[in-house]
PDB file of C-alpha atoms in Angstrom:
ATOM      1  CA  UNK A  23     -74.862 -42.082 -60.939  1.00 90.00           C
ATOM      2  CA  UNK A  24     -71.610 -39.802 -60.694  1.00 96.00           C
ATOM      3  CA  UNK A  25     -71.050 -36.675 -58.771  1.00 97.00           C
ATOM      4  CA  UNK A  26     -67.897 -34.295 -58.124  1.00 98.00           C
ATOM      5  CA  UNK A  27     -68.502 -32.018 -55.713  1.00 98.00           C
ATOM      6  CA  UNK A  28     -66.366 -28.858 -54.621  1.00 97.00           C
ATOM      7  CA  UNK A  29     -65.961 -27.831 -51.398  1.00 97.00           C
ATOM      8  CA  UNK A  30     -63.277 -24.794 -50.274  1.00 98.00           C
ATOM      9  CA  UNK A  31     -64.033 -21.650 -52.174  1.00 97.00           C
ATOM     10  CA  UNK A  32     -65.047 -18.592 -49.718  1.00 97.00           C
ATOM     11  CA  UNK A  33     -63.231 -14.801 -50.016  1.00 98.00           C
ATOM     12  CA  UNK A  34     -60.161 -14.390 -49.537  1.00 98.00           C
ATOM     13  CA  UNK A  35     -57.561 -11.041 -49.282  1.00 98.00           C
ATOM     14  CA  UNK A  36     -55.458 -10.380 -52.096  1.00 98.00           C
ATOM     15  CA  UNK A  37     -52.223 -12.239 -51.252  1.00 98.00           C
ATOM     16  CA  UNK A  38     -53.967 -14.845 -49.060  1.00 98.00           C
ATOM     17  CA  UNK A  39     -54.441 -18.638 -50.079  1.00 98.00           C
ATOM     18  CA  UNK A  40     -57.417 -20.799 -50.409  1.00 98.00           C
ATOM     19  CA  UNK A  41     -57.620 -24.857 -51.108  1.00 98.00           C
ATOM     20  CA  UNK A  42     -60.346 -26.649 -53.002  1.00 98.00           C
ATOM     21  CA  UNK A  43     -60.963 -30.257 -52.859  1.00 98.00           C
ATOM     22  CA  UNK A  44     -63.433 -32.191 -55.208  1.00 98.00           C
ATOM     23  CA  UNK A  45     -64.545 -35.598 -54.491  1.00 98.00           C
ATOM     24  CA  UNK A  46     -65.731 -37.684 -57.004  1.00 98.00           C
ATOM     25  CA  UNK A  47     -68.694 -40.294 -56.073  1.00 97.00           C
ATOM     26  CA  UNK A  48     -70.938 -43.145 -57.070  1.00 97.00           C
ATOM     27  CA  UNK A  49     -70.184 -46.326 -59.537  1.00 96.00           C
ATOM     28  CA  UNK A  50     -67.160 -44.988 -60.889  1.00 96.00           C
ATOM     29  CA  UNK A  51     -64.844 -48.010 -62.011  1.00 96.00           C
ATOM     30  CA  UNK A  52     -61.889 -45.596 -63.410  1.00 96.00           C
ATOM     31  CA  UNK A  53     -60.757 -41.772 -63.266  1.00 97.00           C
ATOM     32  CA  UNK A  54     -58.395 -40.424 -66.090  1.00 97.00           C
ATOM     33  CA  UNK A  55     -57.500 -36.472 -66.441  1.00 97.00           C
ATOM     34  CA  UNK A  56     -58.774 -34.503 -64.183  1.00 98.00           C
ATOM     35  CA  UNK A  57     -58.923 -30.744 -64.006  1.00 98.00           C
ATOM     36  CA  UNK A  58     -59.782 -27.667 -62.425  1.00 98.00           C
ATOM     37  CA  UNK A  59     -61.756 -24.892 -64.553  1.00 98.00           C
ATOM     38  CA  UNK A  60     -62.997 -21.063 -63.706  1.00 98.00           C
ATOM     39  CA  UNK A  61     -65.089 -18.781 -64.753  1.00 98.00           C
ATOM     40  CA  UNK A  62     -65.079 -15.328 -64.296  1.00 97.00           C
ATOM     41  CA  UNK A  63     -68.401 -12.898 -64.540  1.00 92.00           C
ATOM     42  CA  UNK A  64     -68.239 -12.340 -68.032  1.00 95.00           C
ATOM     43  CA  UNK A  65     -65.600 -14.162 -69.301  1.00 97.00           C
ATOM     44  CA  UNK A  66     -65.531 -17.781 -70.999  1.00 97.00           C
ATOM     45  CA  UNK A  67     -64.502 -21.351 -68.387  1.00 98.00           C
ATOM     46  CA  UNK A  68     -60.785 -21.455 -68.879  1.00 98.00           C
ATOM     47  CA  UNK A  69     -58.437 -24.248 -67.687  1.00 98.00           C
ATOM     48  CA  UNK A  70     -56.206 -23.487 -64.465  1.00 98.00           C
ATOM     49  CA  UNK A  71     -54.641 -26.585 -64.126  1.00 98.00           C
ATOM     50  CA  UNK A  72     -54.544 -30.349 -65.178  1.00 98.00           C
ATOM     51  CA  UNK A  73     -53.382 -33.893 -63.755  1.00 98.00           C
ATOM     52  CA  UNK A  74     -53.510 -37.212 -65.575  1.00 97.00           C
ATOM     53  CA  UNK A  75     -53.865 -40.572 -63.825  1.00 95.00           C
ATOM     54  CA  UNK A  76     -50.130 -40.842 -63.611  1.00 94.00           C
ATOM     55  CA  UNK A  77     -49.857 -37.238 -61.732  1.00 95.00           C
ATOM     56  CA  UNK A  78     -48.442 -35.262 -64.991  1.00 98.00           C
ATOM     57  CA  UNK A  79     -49.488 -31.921 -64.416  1.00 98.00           C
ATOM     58  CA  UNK A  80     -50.147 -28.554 -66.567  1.00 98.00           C
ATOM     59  CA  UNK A  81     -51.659 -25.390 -65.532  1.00 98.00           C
ATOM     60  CA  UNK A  82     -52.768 -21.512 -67.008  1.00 98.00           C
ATOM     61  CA  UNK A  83     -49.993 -19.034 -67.513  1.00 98.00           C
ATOM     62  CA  UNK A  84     -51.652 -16.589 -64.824  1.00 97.00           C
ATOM     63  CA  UNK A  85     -51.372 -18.829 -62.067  1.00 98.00           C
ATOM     64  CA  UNK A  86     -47.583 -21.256 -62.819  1.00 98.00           C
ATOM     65  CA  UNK A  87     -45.762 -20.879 -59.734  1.00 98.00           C
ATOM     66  CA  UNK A  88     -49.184 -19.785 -57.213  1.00 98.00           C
ATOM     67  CA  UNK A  89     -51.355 -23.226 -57.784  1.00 98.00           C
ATOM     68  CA  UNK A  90     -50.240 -26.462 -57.147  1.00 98.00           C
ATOM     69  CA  UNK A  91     -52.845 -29.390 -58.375  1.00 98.00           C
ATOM     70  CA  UNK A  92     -52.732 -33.144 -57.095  1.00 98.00           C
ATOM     71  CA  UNK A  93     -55.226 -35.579 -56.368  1.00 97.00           C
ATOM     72  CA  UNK A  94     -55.699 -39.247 -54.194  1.00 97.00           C
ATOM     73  CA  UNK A  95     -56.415 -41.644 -56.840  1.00 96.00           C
ATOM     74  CA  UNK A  96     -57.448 -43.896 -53.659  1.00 96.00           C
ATOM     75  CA  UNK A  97     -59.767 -41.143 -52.289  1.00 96.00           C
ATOM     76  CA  UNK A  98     -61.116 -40.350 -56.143  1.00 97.00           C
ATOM     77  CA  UNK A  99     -60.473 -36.602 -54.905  1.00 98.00           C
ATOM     78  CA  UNK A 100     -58.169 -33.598 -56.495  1.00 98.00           C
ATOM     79  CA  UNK A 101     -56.963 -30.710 -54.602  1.00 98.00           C
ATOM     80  CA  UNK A 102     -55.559 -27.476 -55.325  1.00 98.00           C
ATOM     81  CA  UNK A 103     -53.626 -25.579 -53.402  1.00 98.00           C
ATOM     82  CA  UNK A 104     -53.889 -21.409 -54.436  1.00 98.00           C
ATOM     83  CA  UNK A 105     -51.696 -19.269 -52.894  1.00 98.00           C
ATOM     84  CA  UNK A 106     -50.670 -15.372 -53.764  1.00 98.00           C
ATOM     85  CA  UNK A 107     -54.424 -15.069 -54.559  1.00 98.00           C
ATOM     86  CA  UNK A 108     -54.863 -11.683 -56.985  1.00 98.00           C
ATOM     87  CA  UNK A 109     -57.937  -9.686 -57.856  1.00 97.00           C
ATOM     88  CA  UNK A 110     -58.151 -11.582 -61.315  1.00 97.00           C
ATOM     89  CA  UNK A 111     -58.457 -15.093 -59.609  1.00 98.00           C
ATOM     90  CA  UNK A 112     -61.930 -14.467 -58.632  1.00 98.00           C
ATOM     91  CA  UNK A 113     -64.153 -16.969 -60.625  1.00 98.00           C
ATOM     92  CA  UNK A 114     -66.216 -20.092 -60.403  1.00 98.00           C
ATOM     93  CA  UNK A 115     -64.102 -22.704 -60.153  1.00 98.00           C
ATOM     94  CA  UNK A 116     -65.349 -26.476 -61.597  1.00 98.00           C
ATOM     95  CA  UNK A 117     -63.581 -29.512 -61.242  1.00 98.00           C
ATOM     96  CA  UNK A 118     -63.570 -31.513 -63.736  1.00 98.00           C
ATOM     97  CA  UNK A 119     -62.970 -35.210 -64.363  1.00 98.00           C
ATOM     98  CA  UNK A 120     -62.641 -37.827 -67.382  1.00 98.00           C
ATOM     99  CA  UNK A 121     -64.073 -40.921 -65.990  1.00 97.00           C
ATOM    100  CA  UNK A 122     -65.248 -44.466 -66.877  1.00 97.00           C
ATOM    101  CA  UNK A 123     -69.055 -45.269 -65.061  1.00 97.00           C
ATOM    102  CA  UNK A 124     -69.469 -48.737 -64.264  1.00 95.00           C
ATOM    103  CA  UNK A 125     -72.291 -50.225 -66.788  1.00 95.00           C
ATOM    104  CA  UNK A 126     -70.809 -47.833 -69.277  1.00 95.00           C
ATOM    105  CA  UNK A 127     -67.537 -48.342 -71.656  1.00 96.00           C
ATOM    106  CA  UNK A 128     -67.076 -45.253 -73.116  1.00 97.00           C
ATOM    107  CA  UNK A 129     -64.978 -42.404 -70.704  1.00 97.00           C
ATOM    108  CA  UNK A 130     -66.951 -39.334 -70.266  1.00 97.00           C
ATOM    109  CA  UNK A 131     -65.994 -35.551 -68.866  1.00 97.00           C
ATOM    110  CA  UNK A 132     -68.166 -34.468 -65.588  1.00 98.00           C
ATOM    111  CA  UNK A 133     -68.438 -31.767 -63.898  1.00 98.00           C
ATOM    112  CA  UNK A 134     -69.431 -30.342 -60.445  1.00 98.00           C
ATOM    113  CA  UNK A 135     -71.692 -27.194 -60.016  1.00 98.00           C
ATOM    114  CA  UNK A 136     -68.813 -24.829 -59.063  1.00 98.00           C
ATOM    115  CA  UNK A 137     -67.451 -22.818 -55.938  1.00 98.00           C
ATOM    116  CA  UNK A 138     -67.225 -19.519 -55.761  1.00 98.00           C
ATOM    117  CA  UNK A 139     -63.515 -18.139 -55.246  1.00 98.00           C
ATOM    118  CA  UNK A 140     -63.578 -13.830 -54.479  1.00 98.00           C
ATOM    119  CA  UNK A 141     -60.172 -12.378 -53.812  1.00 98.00           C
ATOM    120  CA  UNK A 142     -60.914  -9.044 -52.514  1.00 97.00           C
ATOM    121  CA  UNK A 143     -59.848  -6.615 -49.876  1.00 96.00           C
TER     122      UNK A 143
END
């Protein structure tokens, strides 16, 4: 069994900064892309930001220069760092991750259940 699960959401002022951390767990033999998601009340999951196994990284428009994704490939964990936290960042966020389960050969995207990220003054 595989689970990713968030940790570091809370409320936060506009302007503040926040980091989320999700650690991945259980017969995992091999982690490719992994991502962070949110989703606003509302409003569809959209992709913040992106890292491959290599650390390439992409990320959203709205948040290029305020979020800064990495990961420990040894920890199976990815972090991101928000900072200049607006309104419009409140959301869900989900991490994400594109991973090979031992037993299995076939990669497969999993999720975690989300933490909750409220910018507000």
């Amino acid at each position: 069994q595989v689970q990713l699960v968030e940790s570091g959401g809370g409320l936060v002022q506009p302007g503040g900064s926040l980091r989320l951390s999700c650690a991945a767990s259980g017969s995992i033999v091999s982690i490719k892309d992994m991502g962070w998601y949110r989703q606003a009340p509302g409003k569809e999951r959209e992709l913040v930001a992106g890292i491959t196994s290599t650390g390439s990284t992409n990320y959203a428009d709205s948040v290029k220069g305020r979020f800064t994704i990495s990961r420990d490939n040894a920890k199976n964990t990815m972090y991101i760092q928000m900072s200049t936290l607006k309104p419009e960042d409140t959301a869900v966020y989900y991490c994400n991750a594109r991973l090979l389960r031992a037993g299995t050969l076939v990669y497969r995207d999993y999720w975690g259940r989300g933490t909750q990220v409220t910018v507000s003054s």
